[in-house]
PDB file of C-alpha atoms in Angstrom:
ATOM      1  CA  MET A   1      44.176-192.662 -64.309  1.00 80.00           C
ATOM      2  CA  LEU A   2      41.410-190.419 -63.970  1.00 93.00           C
ATOM      3  CA  LYS A   3      41.724-186.604 -61.982  1.00 94.00           C
ATOM      4  CA  GLU A   4      38.917-184.220 -60.797  1.00 95.00           C
ATOM      5  CA  GLY A   5      38.243-181.818 -63.421  1.00 96.00           C
ATOM      6  CA  ASP A   6      38.260-184.761 -66.357  1.00 98.00           C
ATOM      7  CA  LYS A   7      34.691-185.872 -68.387  1.00 98.00           C
ATOM      8  CA  ALA A   8      33.621-189.035 -66.955  1.00 98.00           C
ATOM      9  CA  PRO A   9      34.176-191.569 -70.071  1.00 98.00           C
ATOM     10  CA  ALA A  10      31.333-192.469 -71.172  1.00 97.00           C
ATOM     11  CA  PHE A  11      29.599-196.183 -71.015  1.00 98.00           C
ATOM     12  CA  ARG A  12      27.176-198.877 -72.079  1.00 98.00           C
ATOM     13  CA  LEU A  13      25.966-201.171 -69.511  1.00 98.00           C
ATOM     14  CA  LYS A  14      23.536-204.075 -68.499  1.00 98.00           C
ATOM     15  CA  ASP A  15      21.869-204.478 -65.653  1.00 98.00           C
ATOM     16  CA  PHE A  16      20.464-207.499 -63.492  1.00 96.00           C
ATOM     17  CA  GLU A  17      17.378-207.323 -66.091  1.00 96.00           C
ATOM     18  CA  GLY A  18      19.455-206.826 -69.676  1.00 96.00           C
ATOM     19  CA  LYS A  19      18.609-203.529 -69.910  1.00 98.00           C
ATOM     20  CA  ILE A  20      21.024-201.055 -71.247  1.00 98.00           C
ATOM     21  CA  HIS A  21      22.174-197.942 -69.155  1.00 98.00           C
ATOM     22  CA  SER A  22      24.737-194.881 -69.920  1.00 98.00           C
ATOM     23  CA  LEU A  23      26.316-192.135 -67.755  1.00 97.00           C
ATOM     24  CA  SER A  24      24.786-189.457 -69.699  1.00 97.00           C
ATOM     25  CA  GLU A  25      21.267-190.485 -68.896  1.00 97.00           C
ATOM     26  CA  PHE A  26      22.097-189.429 -65.268  1.00 97.00           C
ATOM     27  CA  LEU A  27      23.087-185.605 -66.910  1.00 97.00           C
ATOM     28  CA  GLY A  28      21.477-182.924 -64.523  1.00 98.00           C
ATOM     29  CA  LYS A  29      22.786-185.603 -61.182  1.00 98.00           C
ATOM     30  CA  LYS A  30      25.207-186.493 -59.291  1.00 98.00           C
ATOM     31  CA  VAL A  31      26.764-189.454 -59.334  1.00 98.00           C
ATOM     32  CA  VAL A  32      28.273-191.812 -57.488  1.00 98.00           C
ATOM     33  CA  LEU A  33      29.722-194.623 -59.289  1.00 99.00           C
ATOM     34  CA  TYR A  34      31.421-196.981 -57.434  1.00 98.00           C
ATOM     35  CA  PHE A  35      33.437-200.428 -58.632  1.00 98.00           C
ATOM     36  CA  TYR A  36      33.841-203.276 -56.409  1.00 97.00           C
ATOM     37  CA  PRO A  37      35.248-206.828 -56.675  1.00 95.00           C
ATOM     38  CA  LYS A  38      32.874-209.240 -56.575  1.00 96.00           C
ATOM     39  CA  ASP A  39      29.219-209.877 -55.675  1.00 97.00           C
ATOM     40  CA  ASP A  40      28.452-210.733 -52.278  1.00 95.00           C
ATOM     41  CA  THR A  41      31.921-210.859 -50.595  1.00 94.00           C
ATOM     42  CA  PRO A  42      32.320-209.413 -47.622  1.00 92.00           C
ATOM     43  CA  GLY A  43      33.743-206.181 -48.177  1.00 93.00           C
ATOM     44  CA  CYS A  44      31.944-205.756 -51.293  1.00 95.00           C
ATOM     45  CA  THR A  45      28.512-206.832 -49.434  1.00 96.00           C
ATOM     46  CA  LYS A  46      29.162-203.971 -46.443  1.00 97.00           C
ATOM     47  CA  GLU A  47      29.685-201.521 -49.031  1.00 97.00           C
ATOM     48  CA  ALA A  48      26.831-202.009 -50.948  1.00 98.00           C
ATOM     49  CA  CYS A  49      24.364-202.280 -47.936  1.00 98.00           C
ATOM     50  CA  GLU A  50      25.843-198.833 -46.626  1.00 98.00           C
ATOM     51  CA  PHE A  51      25.093-197.528 -50.226  1.00 98.00           C
ATOM     52  CA  ARG A  52      21.891-199.287 -49.195  1.00 98.00           C
ATOM     53  CA  ASP A  53      21.727-197.951 -45.661  1.00 98.00           C
ATOM     54  CA  ASN A  54      22.210-194.317 -46.599  1.00 98.00           C
ATOM     55  CA  TYR A  55      19.611-194.289 -49.913  1.00 98.00           C
ATOM     56  CA  LYS A  56      17.447-191.682 -49.365  1.00 98.00           C
ATOM     57  CA  GLU A  57      19.751-189.463 -48.285  1.00 98.00           C
ATOM     58  CA  PHE A  58      21.887-189.624 -51.196  1.00 98.00           C
ATOM     59  CA  GLU A  59      18.603-188.734 -53.550  1.00 98.00           C
ATOM     60  CA  ASN A  60      17.738-186.280 -50.837  1.00 98.00           C
ATOM     61  CA  LYS A  61      20.978-184.617 -52.331  1.00 97.00           C
ATOM     62  CA  ASN A  62      20.004-185.286 -55.863  1.00 97.00           C
ATOM     63  CA  THR A  63      22.766-187.838 -56.602  1.00 98.00           C
ATOM     64  CA  LYS A  64      22.420-191.187 -58.027  1.00 98.00           C
ATOM     65  CA  ILE A  65      24.689-194.602 -56.877  1.00 99.00           C
ATOM     66  CA  ILE A  66      25.716-197.089 -59.507  1.00 99.00           C
ATOM     67  CA  GLY A  67      27.467-200.046 -58.656  1.00 98.00           C
ATOM     68  CA  ILE A  68      30.222-201.603 -61.572  1.00 99.00           C
ATOM     69  CA  SER A  69      31.058-205.101 -61.304  1.00 98.00           C
ATOM     70  CA  LYS A  70      32.793-207.819 -64.022  1.00 97.00           C
ATOM     71  CA  ASP A  71      30.172-210.074 -62.630  1.00 97.00           C
ATOM     72  CA  ASP A  72      27.293-211.433 -64.933  1.00 97.00           C
ATOM     73  CA  GLU A  73      23.774-210.019 -64.987  1.00 96.00           C
ATOM     74  CA  MET A  74      22.482-213.801 -63.260  1.00 97.00           C
ATOM     75  CA  SER A  75      25.444-212.679 -60.035  1.00 97.00           C
ATOM     76  CA  HIS A  76      23.948-209.122 -59.581  1.00 97.00           C
ATOM     77  CA  SER A  77      19.956-210.294 -59.874  1.00 98.00           C
ATOM     78  CA  ARG A  78      21.027-212.777 -57.128  1.00 98.00           C
ATOM     79  CA  PHE A  79      23.402-209.943 -54.994  1.00 98.00           C
ATOM     80  CA  ILE A  80      20.373-207.170 -55.543  1.00 98.00           C
ATOM     81  CA  LYS A  81      17.730-209.308 -54.220  1.00 98.00           C
ATOM     82  CA  LYS A  82      19.336-211.115 -51.001  1.00 98.00           C
ATOM     83  CA  HIS A  83      20.550-207.643 -49.715  1.00 98.00           C
ATOM     84  CA  SER A  84      17.718-205.099 -51.242  1.00 98.00           C
ATOM     85  CA  LEU A  85      19.859-202.894 -52.802  1.00 98.00           C
ATOM     86  CA  PRO A  86      17.572-199.985 -54.088  1.00 98.00           C
ATOM     87  CA  PHE A  87      20.098-198.690 -56.352  1.00 98.00           C
ATOM     88  CA  LEU A  88      21.797-199.638 -60.111  1.00 98.00           C
ATOM     89  CA  VAL A  89      24.265-202.515 -60.365  1.00 98.00           C
ATOM     90  CA  LEU A  90      25.892-203.175 -63.780  1.00 99.00           C
ATOM     91  CA  SER A  91      27.421-205.380 -65.153  1.00 98.00           C
ATOM     92  CA  ASP A  92      30.970-204.892 -67.238  1.00 98.00           C
ATOM     93  CA  PRO A  93      32.421-208.716 -67.741  1.00 97.00           C
ATOM     94  CA  SER A  94      34.387-207.499 -70.039  1.00 97.00           C
ATOM     95  CA  HIS A  95      35.605-204.812 -67.947  1.00 97.00           C
ATOM     96  CA  GLU A  96      35.720-202.455 -70.681  1.00 97.00           C
ATOM     97  CA  THR A  97      34.581-199.540 -68.253  1.00 98.00           C
ATOM     98  CA  ILE A  98      36.365-200.772 -65.267  1.00 98.00           C
ATOM     99  CA  GLU A  99      40.025-199.891 -67.195  1.00 96.00           C
ATOM    100  CA  LYS A 100      38.661-196.821 -68.740  1.00 97.00           C
ATOM    101  CA  TYR A 101      38.460-195.338 -65.176  1.00 97.00           C
ATOM    102  CA  GLY A 102      41.244-197.126 -63.837  1.00 95.00           C
ATOM    103  CA  ALA A 103      39.757-199.528 -61.742  1.00 95.00           C
ATOM    104  CA  TRP A 104      41.533-202.646 -63.238  1.00 95.00           C
ATOM    105  CA  GLY A 105      44.724-203.977 -62.277  1.00 89.00           C
ATOM    106  CA  GLU A 106      47.017-206.585 -60.890  1.00 86.00           C
ATOM    107  CA  ARG A 107      45.491-207.281 -56.818  1.00 83.00           C
ATOM    108  CA  SER A 108      46.906-209.800 -54.373  1.00 82.00           C
ATOM    109  CA  PHE A 109      45.494-211.722 -52.322  1.00 77.00           C
ATOM    110  CA  MET A 110      47.062-214.508 -49.934  1.00 83.00           C
ATOM    111  CA  GLY A 111      50.147-214.030 -51.628  1.00 88.00           C
ATOM    112  CA  ARG A 112      48.647-214.747 -55.413  1.00 89.00           C
ATOM    113  CA  LYS A 113      49.129-212.176 -57.940  1.00 90.00           C
ATOM    114  CA  TYR A 114      46.029-211.575 -59.963  1.00 86.00           C
ATOM    115  CA  MET A 115      44.318-209.100 -62.952  1.00 89.00           C
ATOM    116  CA  GLY A 116      40.799-207.835 -60.965  1.00 91.00           C
ATOM    117  CA  THR A 117      39.068-204.450 -59.822  1.00 94.00           C
ATOM    118  CA  ALA A 118      40.043-202.502 -57.923  1.00 92.00           C
ATOM    119  CA  ARG A 119      37.839-200.739 -54.964  1.00 94.00           C
ATOM    120  CA  MET A 120      37.506-197.381 -56.255  1.00 96.00           C
ATOM    121  CA  THR A 121      34.709-194.288 -56.469  1.00 98.00           C
ATOM    122  CA  LEU A 122      34.236-191.871 -58.679  1.00 98.00           C
ATOM    123  CA  LEU A 123      31.706-188.772 -57.656  1.00 98.00           C
ATOM    124  CA  ILE A 124      30.664-187.000 -61.073  1.00 98.00           C
ATOM    125  CA  ASP A 125      28.770-184.010 -61.565  1.00 98.00           C
ATOM    126  CA  GLU A 126      25.224-182.791 -62.879  1.00 98.00           C
ATOM    127  CA  LYS A 127      27.669-182.305 -66.400  1.00 98.00           C
ATOM    128  CA  GLY A 128      29.373-184.972 -66.161  1.00 98.00           C
ATOM    129  CA  LYS A 129      32.620-184.353 -64.810  1.00 98.00           C
ATOM    130  CA  ILE A 130      34.751-185.818 -62.203  1.00 98.00           C
ATOM    131  CA  ILE A 131      34.270-184.130 -58.856  1.00 97.00           C
ATOM    132  CA  LYS A 132      36.902-186.591 -56.654  1.00 96.00           C
ATOM    133  CA  VAL A 133      38.223-190.230 -56.686  1.00 97.00           C
ATOM    134  CA  PHE A 134      38.355-192.257 -54.190  1.00 96.00           C
ATOM    135  CA  VAL A 135      41.147-195.338 -53.823  1.00 94.00           C
ATOM    136  CA  ASN A 136      41.221-197.820 -51.476  1.00 87.00           C
ATOM    137  CA  VAL A 137      38.099-197.068 -50.219  1.00 91.00           C
ATOM    138  CA  LYS A 138      37.051-198.788 -46.608  1.00 93.00           C
ATOM    139  CA  PRO A 139      33.635-200.599 -47.301  1.00 94.00           C
ATOM    140  CA  ASP A 140      32.092-199.226 -43.647  1.00 92.00           C
ATOM    141  CA  ILE A 141      32.527-196.350 -43.747  1.00 94.00           C
ATOM    142  CA  HIS A 142      32.748-195.370 -47.297  1.00 94.00           C
ATOM    143  CA  ALA A 143      29.394-194.211 -47.623  1.00 96.00           C
ATOM    144  CA  GLN A 144      29.459-191.239 -44.915  1.00 95.00           C
ATOM    145  CA  GLU A 145      32.558-190.325 -46.504  1.00 94.00           C
ATOM    146  CA  LEU A 146      30.570-189.397 -50.097  1.00 96.00           C
ATOM    147  CA  LEU A 147      27.823-187.825 -47.977  1.00 96.00           C
ATOM    148  CA  ARG A 148      30.101-185.389 -46.769  1.00 94.00           C
ATOM    149  CA  SER A 149      31.687-184.666 -50.013  1.00 91.00           C
ATOM    150  CA  LEU A 150      28.587-184.018 -51.094  1.00 92.00           C
TER     151      LEU A 150
END
């Protein structure tokens, strides 16, 4: 599990248009890197919309928001358009980056166990070091919690 002070692992992932992005392109800015289970599900939608509604406040604090899930680019395209999300959402279908960041593991839903993405966020500084790790976040208050940490 990554912890405060660790260097954030590098990644190269596609956005909904197929453009590849890496963490290094955001050096000089803080990054909210949030992992979520699935596009357009109740909790994930709530979390994304909270980030959307507070987007300008994050921008004013020199902070970029990046969401990552294992959903494909087409799913992300629909999700972004449906909810007018102004921030970057990246696709990790192989869940390689999700695993590197410690957000992949055994999950449980209605008594069924499966492997999937945990709801988790990392706050990364301008030099690529982890400032804080948030696990088991509450989608409806998480954006405000992060803003207080900036």
